[in-house]
Coordinates of N, CA and C in Angstrom, one line a residue:
T1 N -11.3 -9.6 -8.5 CA -10.8 -8.6 -7.4 C -9.8 -9.4 -6.6
V2 N -8.7 -8.7 -6.3 CA -7.6 -9.3 -5.4 C -7.4 -8.5 -4.3
Q3 N -7.1 -9.1 -3.1 CA -6.8 -8.4 -1.8 C -5.4 -7.9 -2.0
G4 N -5.2 -6.6 -2.0 CA -3.9 -6.0 -2.1 C -3.1 -5.7 -0.9
G5 N -3.5 -6.2 0.3 CA -2.7 -5.9 1.4 C -2.9 -4.5 2.1
T6 N -2.0 -4.0 2.8 CA -2.0 -2.8 3.5 C -0.9 -1.9 3.0
P7 N -1.1 -1.1 2.0 CA 0.1 -0.4 1.5 C 0.2 0.9 2.4
I8 N 1.5 1.3 2.5 CA 1.9 2.5 3.1 C 2.8 3.2 2.2
I9 N 2.4 4.3 1.5 CA 3.1 4.9 0.5 C 3.9 6.2 1.1
R10 N 5.2 6.3 0.9 CA 6.0 7.4 1.2 C 7.0 7.5 0.2
D11 N 7.9 8.6 0.2 CA 8.9 8.7 -0.8 C 10.0 7.6 -0.8
T12 N 10.2 7.1 0.5 CA 11.3 6.1 0.7 C 10.7 4.9 1.4
V13 N 11.3 3.7 1.3 CA 11.0 2.5 2.0 C 11.2 2.8 3.5
E14 N 12.4 3.5 3.9 CA 12.6 3.7 5.3 C 11.5 4.6 5.9
E15 N 11.1 5.6 5.2 CA 10.0 6.5 5.7 C 8.7 5.7 5.9
A16 N 8.4 4.9 4.9 CA 7.2 4.1 5.0 C 7.2 3.2 6.1
R17 N 8.4 2.5 6.3 CA 8.5 1.5 7.5 C 8.4 2.3 8.9
K18 N 8.8 3.5 8.9 CA 8.7 4.3 10.2 C 7.2 4.4 10.4
V19 N 6.4 4.8 9.4 CA 5.0 5.1 9.4 C 4.3 3.7 9.9
A20 N 4.8 2.7 9.3 CA 4.1 1.3 9.5 C 4.3 1.0 11.0
A21 N 5.5 1.2 11.4 CA 5.8 0.8 12.9 C 5.0 1.6 13.9
A22 N 4.8 2.9 13.5 CA 4.0 3.8 14.4 C 2.6 3.4 14.4
W23 N 2.1 3.0 13.1 CA 0.7 2.5 13.0 C 0.4 1.3 13.9
A24 N 1.5 0.3 13.8 CA 1.3 -0.9 14.5 C 1.4 -0.7 15.9
E25 N 2.2 0.1 16.4 CA 2.3 0.5 17.9 C 1.0 1.0 18.3
R26 N 0.4 2.0 17.6 CA -0.9 2.7 18.0 C -2.0 1.6 18.0
N27 N -1.9 0.7 17.1 CA -3.1 -0.3 17.1 C -2.7 -1.6 17.9
R28 N -1.7 -1.5 18.6 CA -1.2 -2.6 19.6 C -1.0 -4.0 18.8
L29 N -0.3 -3.8 17.7 CA 0.0 -5.0 16.9 C 1.5 -5.2 16.8
P30 N 2.1 -5.6 18.0 CA 3.4 -5.8 17.9 C 3.9 -6.8 16.8
G31 N 5.1 -6.5 16.1 CA 5.5 -7.5 15.2 C 4.7 -7.6 13.9
W32 N 3.8 -6.6 13.7 CA 2.9 -6.6 12.5 C 3.9 -6.5 11.3
D33 N 3.7 -7.3 10.3 CA 4.5 -7.3 9.0 C 3.5 -7.2 7.9
N34 N 3.9 -6.5 6.9 CA 3.1 -6.3 5.8 C 3.6 -7.4 4.7
S35 N 3.0 -8.5 4.7 CA 3.5 -9.7 4.0 C 3.7 -9.5 2.5
L36 N 3.1 -8.4 2.0 CA 3.2 -8.3 0.6 C 4.4 -7.2 0.4
D37 N 5.0 -6.7 1.5 CA 6.1 -5.7 1.5 C 5.6 -4.4 0.6
L38 N 4.5 -3.9 1.0 CA 3.9 -2.7 0.3 C 4.2 -1.4 0.9
Q39 N 5.4 -1.3 1.5 CA 5.9 0.0 2.2 C 7.0 0.7 1.4
G40 N 6.6 1.8 0.9 CA 7.6 2.5 0.1 C 6.9 3.5 -1.0
P41 N 7.8 3.7 -2.0 CA 7.3 4.6 -3.0 C 6.1 4.0 -3.8
A42 N 5.3 4.9 -4.5 CA 4.2 4.5 -5.3 C 4.5 3.5 -6.4
E43 N 5.8 3.7 -6.9 CA 6.2 2.8 -8.0 C 6.4 1.4 -7.5
L44 N 6.9 1.2 -6.3 CA 7.0 -0.1 -5.7 C 5.7 -0.8 -5.5
V45 N 4.6 -0.1 -5.0 CA 3.3 -0.7 -4.8 C 2.8 -1.0 -6.2
A46 N 2.9 -0.3 -7.1 CA 2.4 -0.6 -8.6 C 3.1 -1.7 -9.1
E47 N 4.4 -1.8 -8.8 CA 5.1 -2.9 -9.3 C 4.6 -4.3 -8.7
K48 N 4.4 -4.3 -7.4 CA 3.9 -5.5 -6.7 C 2.4 -5.9 -7.2
W49 N 1.7 -4.9 -7.6 CA 0.4 -5.2 -8.1 C 0.2 -5.6 -9.5
A50 N 1.1 -5.1 -10.3 CA 1.0 -5.3 -11.7 C 0.8 -6.8 -12.1
P51 N 1.5 -7.7 -11.6 CA 1.3 -9.2 -12.0 C -0.1 -9.6 -11.9
Y52 N -0.9 -9.1 -10.8 CA -2.1 -9.5 -10.7 C -3.0 -9.0 -11.9
L53 N -2.8 -7.8 -12.3 CA -3.5 -7.3 -13.5 C -3.3 -8.0 -14.7
D54 N -1.9 -8.5 -14.8 CA -1.5 -9.3 -15.9 C -2.3 -10.6 -15.9
L55 N -2.6 -11.1 -14.8 CA -3.3 -12.4 -14.7 C -4.9 -12.1 -15.0
G56 N -5.3 -11.0 -15.0 CA -6.7 -10.7 -15.4 C -7.5 -10.1 -14.3
F57 N -7.0 -9.9 -13.2 CA -7.7 -9.2 -12.1 C -7.9 -7.8 -12.6
D58 N -9.2 -7.2 -12.2 CA -9.6 -5.8 -12.6 C -9.6 -4.9 -11.5
H59 N -9.6 -5.5 -10.3 CA -9.7 -4.6 -9.1 C -8.8 -5.0 -8.0
V60 N -8.3 -4.0 -7.4 CA -7.4 -4.4 -6.2 C -8.0 -3.6 -5.0
Y61 N -8.3 -4.4 -4.0 CA -8.8 -3.7 -2.7 C -7.8 -3.8 -1.5
V62 N -7.8 -2.7 -0.8 CA -6.8 -2.7 0.2 C -7.4 -2.6 1.7
D63 N -6.6 -3.0 2.6 CA -6.9 -2.7 4.0 C -6.6 -1.2 4.3
C64 N -7.3 -0.6 4.9 CA -7.1 0.9 5.4 C -7.5 1.0 6.9
P65 N -6.8 0.4 7.7 CA -7.1 0.5 9.2 C -7.1 1.8 9.7
A66 N -7.9 2.2 10.7 CA -7.8 3.4 11.4 C -6.6 3.5 12.3
P67 N -6.1 4.7 12.5 CA -6.5 5.9 11.9 C -6.0 5.9 10.5
F68 N -6.8 6.3 9.5 CA -6.6 6.4 8.2 C -5.3 7.1 7.8
D69 N -4.5 6.5 6.9 CA -3.4 7.1 6.4 C -3.7 7.9 5.2
H70 N -4.1 9.1 5.4 CA -4.5 10.0 4.3 C -3.5 10.1 3.1
E71 N -2.3 10.3 3.6 CA -1.3 10.3 2.5 C -1.3 9.1 1.6
T72 N -1.3 8.0 2.2 CA -1.3 6.8 1.3 C -2.6 6.8 0.5
L73 N -3.7 7.0 1.1 CA -5.1 7.0 0.3 C -5.0 8.1 -1.0
E74 N -4.3 9.2 -0.7 CA -4.3 10.1 -1.7 C -3.3 9.6 -2.8
R75 N -2.2 9.1 -2.4 CA -1.2 8.7 -3.4 C -1.6 7.3 -4.2
L76 N -2.5 6.5 -3.6 CA -3.1 5.5 -4.2 C -3.9 6.0 -5.5
A77 N -4.7 7.0 -5.3 CA -5.6 7.5 -6.3 C -4.8 8.3 -7.3
T78 N -3.8 9.1 -6.9 CA -3.2 10.1 -7.8 C -1.9 9.5 -8.5
E79 N -1.3 8.5 -7.8 CA -0.1 8.0 -8.4 C -0.1 6.5 -8.8
V80 N -0.4 5.7 -7.9 CA -0.5 4.2 -8.3 C -1.5 3.9 -9.3
K81 N -2.7 4.4 -9.1 CA -3.8 4.1 -10.1 C -3.5 4.4 -11.5
P82 N -3.0 5.6 -11.8 CA -2.7 5.9 -13.2 C -1.5 5.0 -13.7
M83 N -0.5 4.5 -12.9 CA 0.4 3.7 -13.3 C 0.0 2.3 -13.7
L84 N -1.1 1.9 -13.0 CA -1.7 0.5 -13.4 C -2.7 0.6 -14.6
E85 N -3.3 1.8 -14.8 CA -4.2 1.8 -15.8 C -3.5 1.9 -17.2
I86 N -2.4 2.3 -17.3 CA -1.6 2.3 -18.7 C -1.2 0.8 -19.0
R87 N -1.4 -0.1 -18.3 CA -1.0 -1.5 -18.6 C -1.8 -2.1 -19.6

């Protein structure tokens, strides 16, 4: 199992970063930075996690701080997971 960070999935990196900034502001985390740079399309997130699967990790767990980002959770299950399963 590997810790996969805090992904925020949207159609573009710019849109995801806006969501991330709003989340950080709501949670009073000025300057919060997603060190794995997991903000953007589902393909970007899958690309960032793929090397861990190549190393033999079988599971990726993520931080999902409140308030939950339902769009990201849905897209993790329906878009990112299938991309990683075909590896």
